[in-house]
Structures are given as C-alpha cells and as structure tokens.
Short mmCIF file of C-alpha atoms (C1' of nucleotides) in Angstrom, two decimals:
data_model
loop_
_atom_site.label_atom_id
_atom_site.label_comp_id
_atom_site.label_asym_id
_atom_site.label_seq_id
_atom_site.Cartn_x
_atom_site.Cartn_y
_atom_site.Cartn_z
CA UNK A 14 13.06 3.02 -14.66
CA UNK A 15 10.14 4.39 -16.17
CA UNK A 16 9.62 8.09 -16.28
CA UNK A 17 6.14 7.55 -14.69
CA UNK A 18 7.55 4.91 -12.21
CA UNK A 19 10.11 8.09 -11.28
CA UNK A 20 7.24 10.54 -10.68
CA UNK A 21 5.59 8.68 -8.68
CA UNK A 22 8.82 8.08 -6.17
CA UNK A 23 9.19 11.69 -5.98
CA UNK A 24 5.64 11.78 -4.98
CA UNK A 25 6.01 9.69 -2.24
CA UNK A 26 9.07 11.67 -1.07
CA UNK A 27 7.22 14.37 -0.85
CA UNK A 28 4.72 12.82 0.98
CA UNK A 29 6.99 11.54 3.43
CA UNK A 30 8.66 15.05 3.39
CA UNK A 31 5.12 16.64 4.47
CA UNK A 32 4.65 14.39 7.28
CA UNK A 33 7.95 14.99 9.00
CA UNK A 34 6.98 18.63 8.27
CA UNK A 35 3.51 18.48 9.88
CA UNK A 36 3.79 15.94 12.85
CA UNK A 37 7.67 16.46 13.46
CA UNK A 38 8.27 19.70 12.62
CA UNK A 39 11.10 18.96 10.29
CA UNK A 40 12.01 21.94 7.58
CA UNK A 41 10.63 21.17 3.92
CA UNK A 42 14.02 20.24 2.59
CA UNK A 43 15.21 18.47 5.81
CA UNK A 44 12.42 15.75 4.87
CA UNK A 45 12.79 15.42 1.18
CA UNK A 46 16.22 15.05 1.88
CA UNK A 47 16.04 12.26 3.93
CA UNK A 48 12.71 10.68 1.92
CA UNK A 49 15.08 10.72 -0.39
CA UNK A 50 17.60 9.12 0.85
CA UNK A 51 15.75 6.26 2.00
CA UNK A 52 14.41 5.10 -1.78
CA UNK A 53 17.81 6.75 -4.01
CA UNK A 54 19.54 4.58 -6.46
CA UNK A 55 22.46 4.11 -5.37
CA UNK A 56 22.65 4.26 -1.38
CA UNK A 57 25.55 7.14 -1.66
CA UNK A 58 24.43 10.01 -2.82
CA UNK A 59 26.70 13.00 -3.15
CA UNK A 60 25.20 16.71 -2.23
CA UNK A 61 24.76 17.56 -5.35
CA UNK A 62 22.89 14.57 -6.42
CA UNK A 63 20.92 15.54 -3.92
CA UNK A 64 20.04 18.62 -4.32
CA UNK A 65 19.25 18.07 -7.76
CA UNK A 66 16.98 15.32 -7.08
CA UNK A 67 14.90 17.07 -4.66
CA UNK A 68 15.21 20.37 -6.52
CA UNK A 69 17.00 22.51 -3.89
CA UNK A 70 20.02 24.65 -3.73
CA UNK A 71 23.12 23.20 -3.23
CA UNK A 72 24.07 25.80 -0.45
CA UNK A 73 21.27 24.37 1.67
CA UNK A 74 22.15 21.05 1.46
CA UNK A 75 24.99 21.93 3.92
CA UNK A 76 22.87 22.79 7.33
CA UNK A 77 20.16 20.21 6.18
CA UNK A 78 22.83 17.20 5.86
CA UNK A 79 24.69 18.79 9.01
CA UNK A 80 21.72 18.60 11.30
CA UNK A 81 20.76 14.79 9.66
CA UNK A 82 24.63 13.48 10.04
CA UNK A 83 24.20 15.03 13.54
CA UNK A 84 21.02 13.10 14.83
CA UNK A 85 22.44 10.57 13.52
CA UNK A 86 20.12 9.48 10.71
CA UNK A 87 23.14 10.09 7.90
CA UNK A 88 26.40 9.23 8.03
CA UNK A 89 29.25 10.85 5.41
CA UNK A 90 31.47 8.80 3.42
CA UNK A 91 34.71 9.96 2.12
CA UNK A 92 36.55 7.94 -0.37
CA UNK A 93 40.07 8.49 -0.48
CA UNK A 94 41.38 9.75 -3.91
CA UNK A 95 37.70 11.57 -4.27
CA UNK A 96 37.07 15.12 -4.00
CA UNK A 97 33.34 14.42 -3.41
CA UNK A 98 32.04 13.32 0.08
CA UNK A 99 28.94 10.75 -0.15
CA UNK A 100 25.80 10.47 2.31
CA UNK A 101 24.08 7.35 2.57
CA UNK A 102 21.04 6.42 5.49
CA UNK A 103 22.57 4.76 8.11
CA UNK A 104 21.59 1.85 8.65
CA UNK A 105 19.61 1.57 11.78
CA UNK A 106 18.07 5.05 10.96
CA UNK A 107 15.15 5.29 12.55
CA UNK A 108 16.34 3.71 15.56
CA UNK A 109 18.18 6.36 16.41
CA UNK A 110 15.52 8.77 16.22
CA UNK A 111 13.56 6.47 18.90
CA UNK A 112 17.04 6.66 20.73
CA UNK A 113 16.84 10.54 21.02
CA UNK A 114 13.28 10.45 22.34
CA UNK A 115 14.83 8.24 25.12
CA UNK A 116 17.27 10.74 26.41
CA UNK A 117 14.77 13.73 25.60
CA UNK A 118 12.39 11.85 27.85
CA UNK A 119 14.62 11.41 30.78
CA UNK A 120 15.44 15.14 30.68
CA UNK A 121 11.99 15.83 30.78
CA UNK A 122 11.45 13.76 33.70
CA UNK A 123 14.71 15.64 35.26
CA UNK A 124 12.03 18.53 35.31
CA UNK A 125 9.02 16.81 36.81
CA UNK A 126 11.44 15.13 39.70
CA UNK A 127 12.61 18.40 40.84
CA UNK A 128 8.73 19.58 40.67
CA UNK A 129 7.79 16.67 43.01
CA UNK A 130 10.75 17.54 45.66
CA UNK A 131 9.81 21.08 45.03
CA UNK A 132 5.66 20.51 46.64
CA UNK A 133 4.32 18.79 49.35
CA UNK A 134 3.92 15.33 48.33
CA UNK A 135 0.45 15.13 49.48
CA UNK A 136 -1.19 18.02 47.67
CA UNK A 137 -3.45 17.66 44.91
CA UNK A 138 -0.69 19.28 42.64
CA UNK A 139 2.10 17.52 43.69
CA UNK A 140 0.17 14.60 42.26
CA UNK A 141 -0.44 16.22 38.66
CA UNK A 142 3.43 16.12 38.17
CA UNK A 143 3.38 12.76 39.39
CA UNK A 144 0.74 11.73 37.23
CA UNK A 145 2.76 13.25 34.15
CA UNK A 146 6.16 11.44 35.82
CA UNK A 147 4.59 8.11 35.49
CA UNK A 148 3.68 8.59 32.05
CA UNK A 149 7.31 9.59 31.01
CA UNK A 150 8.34 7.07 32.91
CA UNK A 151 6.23 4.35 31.13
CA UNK A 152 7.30 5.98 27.63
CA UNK A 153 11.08 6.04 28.85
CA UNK A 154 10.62 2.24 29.78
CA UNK A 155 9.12 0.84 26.52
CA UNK A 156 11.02 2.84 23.93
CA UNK A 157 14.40 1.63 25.61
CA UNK A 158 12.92 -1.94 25.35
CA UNK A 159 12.38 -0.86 21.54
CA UNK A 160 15.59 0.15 20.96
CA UNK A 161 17.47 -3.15 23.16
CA UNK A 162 15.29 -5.05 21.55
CA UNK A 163 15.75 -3.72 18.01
CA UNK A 164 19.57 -3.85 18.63
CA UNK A 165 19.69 -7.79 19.17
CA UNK A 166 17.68 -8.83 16.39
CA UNK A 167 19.85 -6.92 13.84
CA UNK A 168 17.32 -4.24 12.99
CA UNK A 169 16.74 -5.99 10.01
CA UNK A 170 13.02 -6.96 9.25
CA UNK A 171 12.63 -10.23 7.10
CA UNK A 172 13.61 -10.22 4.05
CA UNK A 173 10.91 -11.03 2.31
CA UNK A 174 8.34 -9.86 4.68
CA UNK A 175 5.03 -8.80 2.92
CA UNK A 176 4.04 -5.33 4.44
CA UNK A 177 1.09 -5.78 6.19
CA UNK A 178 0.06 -3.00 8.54
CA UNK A 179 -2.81 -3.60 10.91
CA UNK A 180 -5.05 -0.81 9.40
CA UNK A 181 -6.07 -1.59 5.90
CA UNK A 182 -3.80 -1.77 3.40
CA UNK A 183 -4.25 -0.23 0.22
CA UNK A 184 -3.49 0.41 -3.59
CA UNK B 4 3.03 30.35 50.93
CA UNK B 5 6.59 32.13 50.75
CA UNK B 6 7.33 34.46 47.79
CA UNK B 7 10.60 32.45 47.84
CA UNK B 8 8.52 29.31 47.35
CA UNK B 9 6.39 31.00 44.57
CA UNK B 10 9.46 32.36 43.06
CA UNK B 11 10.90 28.89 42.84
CA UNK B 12 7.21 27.18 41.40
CA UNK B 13 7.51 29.88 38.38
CA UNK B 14 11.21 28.76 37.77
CA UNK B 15 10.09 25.24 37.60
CA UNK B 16 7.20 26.21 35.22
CA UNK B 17 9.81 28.10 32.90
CA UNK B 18 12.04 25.24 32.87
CA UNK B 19 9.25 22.75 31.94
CA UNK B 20 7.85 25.05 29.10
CA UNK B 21 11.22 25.65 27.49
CA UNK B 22 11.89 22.21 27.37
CA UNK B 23 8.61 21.94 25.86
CA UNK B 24 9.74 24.42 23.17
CA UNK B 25 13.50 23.01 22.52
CA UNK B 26 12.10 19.28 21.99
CA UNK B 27 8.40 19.67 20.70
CA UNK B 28 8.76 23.18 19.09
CA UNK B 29 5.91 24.45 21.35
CA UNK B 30 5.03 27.80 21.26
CA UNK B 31 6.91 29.49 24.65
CA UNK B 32 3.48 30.75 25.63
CA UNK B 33 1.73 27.13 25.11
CA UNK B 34 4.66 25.78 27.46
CA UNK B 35 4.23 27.99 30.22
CA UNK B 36 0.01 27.59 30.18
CA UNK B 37 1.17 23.80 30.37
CA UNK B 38 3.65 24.09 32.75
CA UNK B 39 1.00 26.71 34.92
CA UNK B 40 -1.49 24.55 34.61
CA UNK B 41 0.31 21.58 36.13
CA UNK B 42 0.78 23.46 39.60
CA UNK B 43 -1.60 26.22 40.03
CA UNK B 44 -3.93 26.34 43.32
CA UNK B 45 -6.59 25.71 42.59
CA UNK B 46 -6.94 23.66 39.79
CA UNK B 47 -9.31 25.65 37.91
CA UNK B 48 -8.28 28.79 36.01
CA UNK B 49 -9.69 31.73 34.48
CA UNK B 50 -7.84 33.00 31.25
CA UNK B 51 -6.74 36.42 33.16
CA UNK B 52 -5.58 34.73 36.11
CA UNK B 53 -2.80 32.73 34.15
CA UNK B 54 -2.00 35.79 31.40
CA UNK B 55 -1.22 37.32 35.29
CA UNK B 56 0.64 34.62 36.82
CA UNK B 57 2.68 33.48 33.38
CA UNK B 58 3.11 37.29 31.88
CA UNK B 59 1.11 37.43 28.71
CA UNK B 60 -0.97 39.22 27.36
CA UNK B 61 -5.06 38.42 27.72
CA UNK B 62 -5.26 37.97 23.96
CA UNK B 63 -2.57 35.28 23.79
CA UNK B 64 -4.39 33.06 26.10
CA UNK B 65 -7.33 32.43 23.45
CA UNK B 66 -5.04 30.65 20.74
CA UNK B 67 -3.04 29.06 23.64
CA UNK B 68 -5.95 27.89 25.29
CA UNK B 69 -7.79 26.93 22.06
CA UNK B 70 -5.36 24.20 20.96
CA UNK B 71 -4.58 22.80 24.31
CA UNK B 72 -8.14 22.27 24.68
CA UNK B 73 -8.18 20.34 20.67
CA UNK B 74 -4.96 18.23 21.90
CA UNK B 75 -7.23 17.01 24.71
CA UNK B 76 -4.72 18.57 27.40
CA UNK B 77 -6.95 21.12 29.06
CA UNK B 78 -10.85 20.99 29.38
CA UNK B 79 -12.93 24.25 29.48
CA UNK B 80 -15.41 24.36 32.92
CA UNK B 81 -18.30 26.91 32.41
CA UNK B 82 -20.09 27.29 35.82
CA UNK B 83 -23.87 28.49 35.31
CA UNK B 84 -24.15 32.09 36.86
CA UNK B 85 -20.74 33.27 35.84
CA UNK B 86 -19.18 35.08 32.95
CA UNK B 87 -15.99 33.43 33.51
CA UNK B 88 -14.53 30.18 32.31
CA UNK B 89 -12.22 28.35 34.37
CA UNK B 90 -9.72 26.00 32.32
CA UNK B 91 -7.65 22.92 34.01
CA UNK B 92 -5.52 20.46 32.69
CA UNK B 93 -7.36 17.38 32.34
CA UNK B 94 -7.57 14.11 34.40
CA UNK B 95 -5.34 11.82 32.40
CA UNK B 96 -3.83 14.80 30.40
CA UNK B 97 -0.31 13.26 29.57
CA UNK B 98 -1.75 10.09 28.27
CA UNK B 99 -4.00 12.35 25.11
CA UNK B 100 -0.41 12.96 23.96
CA UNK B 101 0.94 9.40 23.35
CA UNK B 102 -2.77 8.80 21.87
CA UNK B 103 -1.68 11.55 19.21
CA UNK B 104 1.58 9.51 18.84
CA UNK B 105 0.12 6.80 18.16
CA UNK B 106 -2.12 8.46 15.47
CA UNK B 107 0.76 9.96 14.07
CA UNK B 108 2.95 6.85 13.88
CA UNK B 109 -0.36 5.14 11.93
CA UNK B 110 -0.72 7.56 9.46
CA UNK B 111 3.18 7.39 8.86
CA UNK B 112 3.02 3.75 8.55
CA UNK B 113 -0.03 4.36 6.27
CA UNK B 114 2.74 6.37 3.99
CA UNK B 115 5.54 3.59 4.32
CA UNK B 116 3.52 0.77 3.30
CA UNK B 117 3.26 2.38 0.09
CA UNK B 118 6.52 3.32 -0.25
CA UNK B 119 7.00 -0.78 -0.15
CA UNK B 120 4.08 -1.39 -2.74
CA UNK B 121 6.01 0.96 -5.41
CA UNK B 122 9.56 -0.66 -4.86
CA UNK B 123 10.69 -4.16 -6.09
CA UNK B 124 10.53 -6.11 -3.12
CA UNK B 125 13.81 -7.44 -3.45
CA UNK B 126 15.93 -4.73 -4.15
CA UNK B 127 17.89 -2.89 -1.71
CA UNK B 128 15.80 0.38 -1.50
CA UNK B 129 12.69 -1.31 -0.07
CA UNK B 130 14.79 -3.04 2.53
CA UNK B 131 15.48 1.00 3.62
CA UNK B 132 11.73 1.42 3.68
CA UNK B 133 10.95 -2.13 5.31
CA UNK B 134 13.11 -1.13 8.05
CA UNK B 135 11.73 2.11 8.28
CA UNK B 136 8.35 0.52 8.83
CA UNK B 137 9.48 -2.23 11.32
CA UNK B 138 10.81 0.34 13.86
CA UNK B 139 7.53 2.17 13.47
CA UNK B 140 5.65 -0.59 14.11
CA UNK B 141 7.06 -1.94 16.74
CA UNK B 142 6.34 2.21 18.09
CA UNK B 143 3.21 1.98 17.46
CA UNK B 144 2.51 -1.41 19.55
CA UNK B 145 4.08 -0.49 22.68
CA UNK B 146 2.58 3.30 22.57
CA UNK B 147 -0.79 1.36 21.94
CA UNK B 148 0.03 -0.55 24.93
CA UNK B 149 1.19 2.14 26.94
CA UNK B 150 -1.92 3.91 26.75
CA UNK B 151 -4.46 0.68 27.50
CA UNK B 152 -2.46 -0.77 30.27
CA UNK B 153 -2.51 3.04 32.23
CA UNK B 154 -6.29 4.05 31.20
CA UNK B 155 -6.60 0.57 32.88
CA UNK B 156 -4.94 1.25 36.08
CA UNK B 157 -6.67 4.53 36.57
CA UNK B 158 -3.95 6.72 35.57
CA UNK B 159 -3.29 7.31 39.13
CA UNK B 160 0.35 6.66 40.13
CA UNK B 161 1.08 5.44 43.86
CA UNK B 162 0.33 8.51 46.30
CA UNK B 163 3.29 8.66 48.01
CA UNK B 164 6.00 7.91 46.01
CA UNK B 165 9.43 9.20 46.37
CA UNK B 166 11.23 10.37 42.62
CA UNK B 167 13.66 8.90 41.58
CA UNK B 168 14.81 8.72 37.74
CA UNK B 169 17.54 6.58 36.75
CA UNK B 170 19.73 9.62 35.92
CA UNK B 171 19.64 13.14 36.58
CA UNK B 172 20.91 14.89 33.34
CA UNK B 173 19.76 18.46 32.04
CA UNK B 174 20.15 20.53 28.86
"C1'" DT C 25 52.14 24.36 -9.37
"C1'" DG C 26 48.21 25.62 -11.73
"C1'" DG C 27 43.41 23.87 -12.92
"C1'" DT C 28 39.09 22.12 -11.80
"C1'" DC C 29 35.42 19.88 -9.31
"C1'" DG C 30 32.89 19.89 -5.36
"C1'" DT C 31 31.50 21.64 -0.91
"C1'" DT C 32 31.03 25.15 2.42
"C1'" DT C 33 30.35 29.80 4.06
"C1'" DC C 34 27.83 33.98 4.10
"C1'" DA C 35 24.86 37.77 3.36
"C1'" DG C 36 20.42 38.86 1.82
"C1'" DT C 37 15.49 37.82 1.19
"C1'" DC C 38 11.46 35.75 2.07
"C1'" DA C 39 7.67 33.76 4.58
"C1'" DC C 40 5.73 32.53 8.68
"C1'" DT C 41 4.37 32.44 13.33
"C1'" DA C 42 3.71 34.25 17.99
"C1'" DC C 43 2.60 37.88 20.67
"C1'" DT C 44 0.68 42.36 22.02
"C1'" DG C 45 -2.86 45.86 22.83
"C1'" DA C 46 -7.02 47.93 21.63
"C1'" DA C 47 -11.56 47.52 20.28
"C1'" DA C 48 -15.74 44.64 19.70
"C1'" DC C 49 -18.59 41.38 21.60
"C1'" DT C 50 -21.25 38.56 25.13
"C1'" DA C 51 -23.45 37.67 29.17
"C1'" DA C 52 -24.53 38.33 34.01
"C1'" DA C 53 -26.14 41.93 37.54
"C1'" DG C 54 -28.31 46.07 39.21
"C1'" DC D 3 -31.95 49.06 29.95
"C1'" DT D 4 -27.58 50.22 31.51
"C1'" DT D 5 -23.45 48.79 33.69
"C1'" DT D 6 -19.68 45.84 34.25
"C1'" DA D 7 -16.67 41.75 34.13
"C1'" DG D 8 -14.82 38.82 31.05
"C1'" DT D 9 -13.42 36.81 26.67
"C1'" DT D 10 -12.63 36.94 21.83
"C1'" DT D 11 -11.34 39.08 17.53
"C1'" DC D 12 -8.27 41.71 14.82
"C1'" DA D 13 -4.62 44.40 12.92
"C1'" DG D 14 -0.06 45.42 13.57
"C1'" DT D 15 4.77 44.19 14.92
"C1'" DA D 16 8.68 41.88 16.05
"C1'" DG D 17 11.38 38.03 15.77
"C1'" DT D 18 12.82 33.81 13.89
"C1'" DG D 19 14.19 30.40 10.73
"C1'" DA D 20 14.72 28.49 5.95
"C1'" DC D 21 16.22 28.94 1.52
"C1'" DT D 22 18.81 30.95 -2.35
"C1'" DG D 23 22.86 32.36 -5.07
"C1'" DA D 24 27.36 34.04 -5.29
"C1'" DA D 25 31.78 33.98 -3.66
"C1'" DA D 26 35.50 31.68 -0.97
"C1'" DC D 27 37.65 27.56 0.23
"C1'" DG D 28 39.91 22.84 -0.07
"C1'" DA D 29 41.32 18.91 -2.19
"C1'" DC D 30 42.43 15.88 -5.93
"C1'" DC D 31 44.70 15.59 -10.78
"C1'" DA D 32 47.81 16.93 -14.60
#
DNA sequence: TGGTCGTTTCAGTCACTACTGAAACTAAAG
DNA sequence: CTTTAGTTTCAGTAGTGACTGAAACGACCA
C-alpha cells in the first residue's frame, strides 16, 4: 500500500473516530480503536498493533478494548501456543449496537409505564408520558424488526453491492 | 394533591433523568428539566419555578434551557405584559429526537460511503465497512419512517390506553 | 526453571464539563 | 425616573473521566 493510500485510511479513522465522539459520545481512543478495526489489515489485530496504529498507549488499550469486547462490538481471540491475545470486529458489529438500543429502550419505557399508573389517566400530563410511550414504543418495534430481520438474511450486504446512499454521493 | 403523591412524581422525574444520563450522557440537570417538564401542572414554566421544584440553581436553568430549546424539545412562550418566560415541552417533543437520529445516522453514512470509495471493493476490509453501512441504512429507513407515519397520525396516542410493555426490566 | 514477550494494573496528571452564587442586565409597573 | 421581578452572564469550584507511563503479572519457550 501506498504511503499516501495509508494516510488517507487513518484519515478516515479519525473521522469515523470524531463522529462516535460527537453524536455518541464515545472517548477519542474508544473510536479510533474501533475505526480501526473495521478497515486493519489483517482482521486480528493484537493490542499492541493497535495501539501503535492509532498512536495511543498501550495501557489504555485495556479499558478501551474491555468496554468494546463488552458491548459486544469485539470479540478476543486466543490462540493456543500464543502469548498474545488478538481482537478482531465481530462480525455482525453494528447489529449489536442496534441490539442495545432495544433493551435501553424498553427500560426507558419501564419508566414512562410506571409514570402513566402513577397520574390520572385523563389529565393533560398523563398524556405527555403517553405521548413519549408511544414513541418508544414505535422505536422499540422497528429496531427489533431491524435486528430479526438483519439476523435472517445473514447480515451480509451483497457482495458486490455498489454503495449508493440516497443523499449524494461524492468524491 | 398529597405531598405523598408529589413526593412520588419527583421520584419518577429522578428516575427518568438518570436514565437519561446513564444511556444518552445527559447532563443530570438537563434530565430532570426533561423529566419536570413532562409532568408539571401547568404546562407552562417559568425558569425559577423548575430551579425550585428540581433543586438547581437559577443560573443552571439558562444552559439547560438553551439547548433543550436548539434540540427542538422545549419551546420558549413570551406572553406580552410580562417579564417572565414560561417554557414547555413541545407538542410532538419525542419525535425532534429520532429526527436528530436520523440526521446523525446520514451524516455517518455520509462517512461510510467513503470509507467504501477508498477500499478495493473486493477485499475483505470493505466488506467490514459495507456491512457497517447496510445496518445503518436500513436505521435510517425505518427512523425516517417512524417519524412520517406518527407526524401523520397526529402524534396523539389513543386517550385511554392502559400500559403495558412487553417486559418490565430496570437498571 | 529461568527468560522473555505481551498484557494488565495502578497511580498520577490532565482536560473538560456542569453547577453554583453573585452581580449585571432588561423590561414592566408605579 | 425609580422600583422591582425576572433572566442572563460570568468567574470560580468541584467533580469526573480519559490517557499516560511505569511497574507487576502471566504465560509460552528454551
């Protein structure tokens, strides 16, 4: 690979990283770790390849790949008759993620239920919880059909698919 | 209205503003403004009458206040012949979030996409970033959807409607 | 059983963000 | 024009969380 094509691919992970930082609230490393991850040569990448990719410390590689193993967007691999453990994306990522905002969803809605027993169901207030419940329930509805959905067709996109997002596309 | 009743109302409202923090890293303030806002009587607030009611300090509520008026959440009302400006949450409040999702989700997409034009489009790394993109897609079309199909239907859930989530689970 | 490679733990530092409380400001009312 | 109710600004503070670098740990190899 070219030493401009490698710039530019660190670029782009740290454009990724920035977004998970901004919109997601990710920590800086958390996202180039895992913008990483997704566009390293080979899949397995050991923490110090990591870090030295991304230009971190190796000690913080430790709570960063915890938390990502944890959510369950990296999974560790351990060869036998290897001292060094490898991390690789698994391989339905980012359905997990969407997986997460399931269950967060139906504890949120936990919250609104109890605020609907807890007023008189014919208030006006009562029915600004229930306006938020129906939301959350519509999210929790579609994003599980998202995930099913996801599941039975493999997760894989086709393979030779030409990206073609509905906003322009560009350079 | 009991102070038993009121006691249990400001419980609720701490519960729903520090799930607010856990899952969208909201400020504890922000959540409790949010969380206020959904069940006060009357709708319409002044700033110093929920700093009293949540705890905080006058001089929080302006930064509070300010962004959950830019997120579209709560509108400003300035009656002519008074100093004081009442704030409530707006009409379809919950439904300016997924909006923002959406937005989000586009200009992540926007990102992807040219993480797919700078890879080989048949080697293994894109396939990462292709599947990346799928599941955001796919996000981004039901979100879409969630949004038209309610702003179609008013917003307005049934008005008597008894709660009932598929699960109760908590933190 | 040492030796070495790699990861993890841990203490310290740094930056950042949220909140408070007082003072400044604005606008209605007398 | 002064008074007064209300909000906003601002400086200061406390608390939190992320990252680093060094030391401890564990596991494979001779």
């Amino acid at each position: 690979m070219s030493a401009d094509a490698h710039d530019r691919l660190m670029e782009w992970v740290d454009r990724i990283a920035s977004h998970l930082t901004a919109v997601d609230g990710l920590p800086p490393i958390t996202g180039r770790v895992l913008g990483w991850l997704m566009v390293c040569e080979p899949v397995e990448q050991s923490a110090g390849q990591i870090a030295e990719a991304i230009g971190a410390s190796r000690g913080s590689m430790t709570p960063n790949l915890r938390q990502l193993t944890g959510v369950g967007f990296v999974e560790r691999i351990n060869r036998p008759g290897s001292r060094t453990t490898y991390y690789r994306l698994v391989d339905n990522a980012w359905q997990a993620v969407v997986e997460q905002q399931v269950a967060a969803l139906r504890s949120f809605r936990a919250i609104t239920a109890e605020g609907i027993d807890l007023l008189d169901a014919r208030s006006e207030r009562s029915r600004r919880v229930r306006q938020a419940d129906h939301v959350l329930q519509r999210l929790q509805d579609v994003l599980s059909d998202v995930v099913s959905t996801d599941e039975a067709e493999g997760g894989a996109p086709a393979p030779a698919h030409r990206s073609t997002p509905d906003s322009g596309e560009q350079s």
